[in-house]
Amino acid sequence: MPLIMMTGYPSSGKSTRAQELKRLFEAKLSSPAHQHRRLTVQIIDDASLGVTHDAYSKPSAEKMARGALLSAVERLVSRETIVIADTPNYIKGLRYQLYCVSREVSTTQCVVHCAISIDAARKINRDRGPNGYPEGLFDELVMRYEEPNPAAKWDSPLFTVVQHEPVDELPFDAIWDALVEQRAPPPNFATAMKPVSETNYLFELDKMTLDIINALLESQKSGVPMSEVVVPGTNDKVRMPGRNLTLSELRRYRMQFTKLNRQVPLKIDKISSQFVNYLNINLLQSSDGRLFAVDEKTGFMSTLIKDIVTDLGATTEPIPLPNVTGNILVEIVRYCRYHKDDARLSTSVPDILQDDSLIEAWDRKFMAMDDNRMLQVISAADYLNIEPLVDLGCLAIAKIIRALSVEEIRKRYNVVDDFTPEQREQIQKELERMK
């Protein structure tokens, strides 16, 4: 179903409007008049793709970020999903590529332009402190920004909303009519994705991916279940589900991968390893509907996710995490990506309490968050069964508590003092005897 491209200056409020759109769509789809549509709403943003602000300062990193976005959109755009691309989308060439993806699957699309003055956006960006864009990068992105043009087919229909103005509401009814009630135009020669011109690259792309598919099919002929399969062209292994993958499944994965990389070419010596990574990737869905793409090593830092993937096998469907919000899952994924190659995070909590130098500098910075957020991270890590992160969080709380009095602890963590005077007296006596 529809694709919505958010666009605007940095810090123009695109994410706020994207969340508002998601709430409005879900409210309307839950009404009796529209329950038959069976549509879901998904938001793809930089955090879910593992893209940081720094990626937009380096051409190579930005190219990878665009490729990740195109891949995620191509995976999710379907007749059952409304996809909101909450990424900068500041270059018309990228909006054209996204437009082509929607046309290829014969679905509708639109652009929502979050209009704001440069000075107002700069002030908001500065107010965000370390969470905002660096000043120099902000100015670069503003200079490179290409405003959408309603006369261009890839920017039409265009809906403009003035940001941070309470009276300027999203034209949701018009957006609904344009996306849900209208029939999508069919793909044509002009809007279909154009392959790159290097004949050798196309040959290698087709050959290497086909070789991997054939190796997977061959490995299944023995009838002996295999957890991993070594494939040609790479030392990486394809993670196998607890069942045989069908030819139609493997063809679909290959078609998605080759379509994406005809548009965004890879280095030939990276094709096989990237295709294996593509086959092994998992999508995590937070309780508020945000999607996060993670590779196998990152995802398997969580024993819960590892068990789910092992039981369910390869799938392009997101793994729902109903007990974790998007804002907290951002932190969880960031931690797991950093530590995914650690052989073992084995330093014990008592040892660290005695020697602060055992804590990595990165982990110190990671845990520098407010109490409420830290407790939510610990709770989410416990639910996901990420033992090293639970230990790190508990350690951070323990170090804080050690420096506080009993009354300070109660006040800081809202602990109610429900002891009677007699109980307090008894506890005090017990403590005296223990000295």
Tab-separated table of C-alpha atoms in Angstrom, residues 240-426:
chain	number	residue	atom	x	y	z
A	240	MET	CA	19.182	-21.669	7.971
A	241	PRO	CA	15.726	-21.973	9.549
A	242	GLY	CA	14.490	-25.196	11.070
A	243	ARG	CA	12.848	-26.089	7.764
A	244	ASN	CA	13.689	-26.140	4.093
A	245	LEU	CA	13.595	-22.828	2.259
A	246	THR	CA	11.422	-23.020	-0.837
A	247	LEU	CA	12.633	-22.044	-4.278
A	248	SER	CA	10.008	-19.286	-4.458
A	249	GLU	CA	11.247	-17.766	-1.173
A	250	LEU	CA	14.854	-17.765	-2.326
A	251	ARG	CA	13.909	-16.306	-5.704
A	252	ARG	CA	12.005	-13.503	-3.985
A	253	TYR	CA	14.981	-12.617	-1.761
A	254	ARG	CA	17.313	-12.697	-4.775
A	255	MET	CA	14.972	-10.519	-6.846
A	256	GLN	CA	14.735	-7.907	-4.063
A	257	PHE	CA	18.510	-7.838	-3.601
A	258	THR	CA	19.348	-7.590	-7.312
A	259	LYS	CA	16.775	-4.860	-7.922
A	260	LEU	CA	18.228	-2.750	-5.145
A	261	ASN	CA	21.826	-3.227	-6.236
A	262	ARG	CA	21.200	-2.556	-9.889
A	263	GLN	CA	20.291	0.913	-8.714
A	264	VAL	CA	23.022	1.247	-6.045
A	265	PRO	CA	25.986	-0.821	-7.334
A	266	LEU	CA	28.250	-2.746	-4.971
A	267	LYS	CA	31.896	-3.578	-5.380
A	268	ILE	CA	32.015	-6.910	-7.201
A	269	ASP	CA	34.111	-8.569	-4.479
A	270	LYS	CA	31.463	-7.596	-1.901
A	271	ILE	CA	28.408	-8.978	-3.707
A	272	SER	CA	28.425	-12.455	-2.147
A	273	SER	CA	29.002	-11.289	1.441
A	274	GLN	CA	26.376	-8.542	1.121
A	275	PHE	CA	23.818	-11.013	-0.242
A	276	VAL	CA	24.492	-13.336	2.708
A	277	ASN	CA	24.039	-10.378	5.083
A	278	TYR	CA	20.790	-9.542	3.300
A	279	LEU	CA	19.530	-13.104	3.775
A	280	ASN	CA	20.491	-13.035	7.457
A	281	ILE	CA	19.060	-9.628	8.320
A	282	ASN	CA	16.207	-9.264	10.810
A	283	LEU	CA	13.649	-6.503	11.256
A	284	LEU	CA	12.675	-5.670	14.843
A	285	GLN	CA	9.409	-3.856	15.541
A	286	SER	CA	9.004	-1.824	18.714
A	287	SER	CA	5.740	-1.500	20.623
A	288	ASP	CA	5.034	1.843	18.897
A	289	GLY	CA	5.593	0.426	15.412
A	290	ARG	CA	9.135	1.623	14.660
A	291	LEU	CA	11.282	-0.755	12.629
A	292	PHE	CA	14.961	-1.505	13.193
A	293	ALA	CA	17.090	-3.486	10.727
A	294	VAL	CA	19.799	-5.509	12.476
A	295	ASP	CA	22.320	-8.047	11.236
A	296	GLU	CA	22.619	-11.500	12.762
A	297	LYS	CA	25.435	-10.709	15.209
A	298	THR	CA	23.630	-7.635	16.517
A	299	GLY	CA	20.278	-9.382	16.845
A	300	PHE	CA	21.750	-12.474	18.458
A	301	MET	CA	23.160	-10.434	21.346
A	302	SER	CA	19.587	-10.982	22.573
A	303	THR	CA	18.881	-14.577	23.543
A	304	LEU	CA	15.164	-13.904	23.059
A	305	ILE	CA	15.633	-12.777	19.451
A	306	LYS	CA	18.046	-15.631	18.763
A	307	ASP	CA	15.466	-18.146	20.010
A	308	ILE	CA	12.682	-16.523	17.957
A	309	VAL	CA	14.755	-16.553	14.765
A	310	THR	CA	15.889	-20.146	15.388
A	311	ASP	CA	12.290	-21.271	15.903
A	312	LEU	CA	10.683	-19.284	13.078
A	313	GLY	CA	13.531	-19.379	10.572
A	314	ALA	CA	14.205	-16.925	7.741
A	315	THR	CA	11.457	-14.348	7.279
A	316	THR	CA	11.020	-10.824	5.976
A	317	GLU	CA	8.285	-10.159	8.550
A	318	PRO	CA	9.300	-7.901	11.471
A	319	ILE	CA	9.859	-9.522	14.859
A	320	PRO	CA	7.426	-7.799	17.263
A	321	LEU	CA	8.801	-6.626	20.613
A	322	PRO	CA	5.658	-5.488	22.463
A	323	ASN	CA	7.488	-4.651	25.716
A	324	VAL	CA	10.040	-2.251	24.203
A	325	THR	CA	9.308	1.254	22.890
A	326	GLY	CA	11.141	2.699	19.894
A	327	ASN	CA	13.053	5.273	21.957
A	328	ILE	CA	14.477	2.518	24.160
A	329	LEU	CA	15.060	0.047	21.313
A	330	VAL	CA	17.288	2.706	19.711
A	331	GLU	CA	19.597	2.451	22.729
A	332	ILE	CA	19.459	-1.358	22.832
A	333	VAL	CA	20.392	-1.659	19.152
A	334	ARG	CA	23.189	0.906	19.566
A	335	TYR	CA	24.698	-1.123	22.430
A	336	CYS	CA	24.397	-4.435	20.576
A	337	ARG	CA	25.931	-3.051	17.381
A	338	TYR	CA	28.946	-1.794	19.307
A	339	HIS	CA	29.509	-5.018	21.256
A	340	LYS	CA	28.433	-7.589	18.642
A	341	ASP	CA	32.030	-8.672	17.883
A	342	ASP	CA	33.126	-8.941	21.524
A	343	ALA	CA	34.156	-12.511	22.223
A	344	ARG	CA	32.693	-12.302	25.741
A	345	LEU	CA	31.671	-9.496	28.021
A	346	SER	CA	32.724	-11.339	31.140
A	347	THR	CA	34.024	-8.785	33.641
A	348	SER	CA	32.003	-9.359	36.807
A	349	VAL	CA	29.969	-6.635	38.482
A	350	PRO	CA	31.779	-7.027	41.872
A	351	ASP	CA	35.150	-6.616	40.129
A	352	ILE	CA	34.005	-3.450	38.397
A	353	LEU	CA	32.608	-2.025	41.638
A	354	GLN	CA	36.113	-2.306	43.052
A	355	ASP	CA	37.899	-0.947	39.960
A	356	ASP	CA	36.201	1.640	37.730
A	357	SER	CA	38.931	1.340	35.098
A	358	LEU	CA	37.439	-2.008	34.016
A	359	ILE	CA	34.503	-0.159	32.449
A	360	GLU	CA	35.027	0.729	28.788
A	361	ALA	CA	34.966	4.437	27.973
A	362	TRP	CA	32.215	3.768	25.407
A	363	ASP	CA	30.074	2.029	28.046
A	364	ARG	CA	30.573	4.912	30.470
A	365	LYS	CA	29.277	7.336	27.877
A	366	PHE	CA	26.436	4.979	26.907
A	367	MET	CA	25.109	4.823	30.476
A	368	ALA	CA	25.274	8.610	30.941
A	369	MET	CA	21.489	8.988	30.773
A	370	ASP	CA	18.742	10.044	33.154
A	371	ASP	CA	17.454	7.581	35.749
A	372	ASN	CA	14.107	6.912	34.078
A	373	ARG	CA	15.683	6.106	30.712
A	374	MET	CA	18.347	3.940	32.365
A	375	LEU	CA	15.710	1.903	34.213
A	376	GLN	CA	13.750	1.427	30.991
A	377	VAL	CA	16.901	0.233	29.208
A	378	ILE	CA	17.599	-2.270	32.008
A	379	SER	CA	14.006	-3.524	31.902
A	380	ALA	CA	14.123	-3.901	28.099
A	381	ALA	CA	17.505	-5.661	28.256
A	382	ASP	CA	16.091	-8.068	30.827
A	383	TYR	CA	13.064	-8.775	28.600
A	384	LEU	CA	15.341	-9.322	25.581
A	385	ASN	CA	17.729	-11.392	27.707
A	386	ILE	CA	20.869	-9.346	26.965
A	387	GLU	CA	22.811	-10.278	30.086
A	388	PRO	CA	25.862	-7.997	29.626
A	389	LEU	CA	23.621	-4.938	29.211
A	390	VAL	CA	21.547	-5.886	32.279
A	391	ASP	CA	24.790	-6.170	34.266
A	392	LEU	CA	26.055	-2.832	32.976
A	393	GLY	CA	22.797	-1.089	33.832
A	394	CYS	CA	22.609	-2.608	37.296
A	395	LEU	CA	26.219	-1.598	37.851
A	396	ALA	CA	25.437	2.002	36.908
A	397	ILE	CA	22.496	2.055	39.343
A	398	ALA	CA	24.604	0.401	42.072
A	399	LYS	CA	27.352	3.018	41.745
A	400	ILE	CA	24.776	5.793	42.100
A	401	ILE	CA	23.130	4.196	45.136
A	402	ARG	CA	26.430	3.648	46.942
A	403	ALA	CA	26.958	7.402	47.094
A	404	LEU	CA	23.461	8.179	48.452
A	405	SER	CA	21.856	8.049	51.869
A	406	VAL	CA	18.695	6.030	52.469
A	407	GLU	CA	16.528	9.152	52.285
A	408	GLU	CA	18.273	10.298	49.092
A	409	ILE	CA	17.668	6.902	47.506
A	410	ARG	CA	13.970	7.045	48.402
A	411	LYS	CA	13.636	10.533	46.974
A	412	ARG	CA	15.589	9.848	43.780
A	413	TYR	CA	13.818	6.585	42.906
A	414	ASN	CA	10.409	7.385	44.417
A	415	VAL	CA	10.653	4.572	46.967
A	416	VAL	CA	7.801	4.836	49.457
A	417	ASP	CA	8.790	4.441	53.129
A	418	ASP	CA	6.048	2.079	54.335
A	419	PHE	CA	7.876	0.752	57.427
A	420	THR	CA	6.229	1.266	60.796
A	421	PRO	CA	8.321	2.805	63.607
A	422	GLU	CA	8.510	-0.640	65.230
A	423	GLN	CA	9.807	-2.231	62.019
A	424	ARG	CA	12.442	0.469	61.579
A	425	GLU	CA	13.565	-0.032	65.173
A	426	GLN	CA	13.845	-3.786	64.635
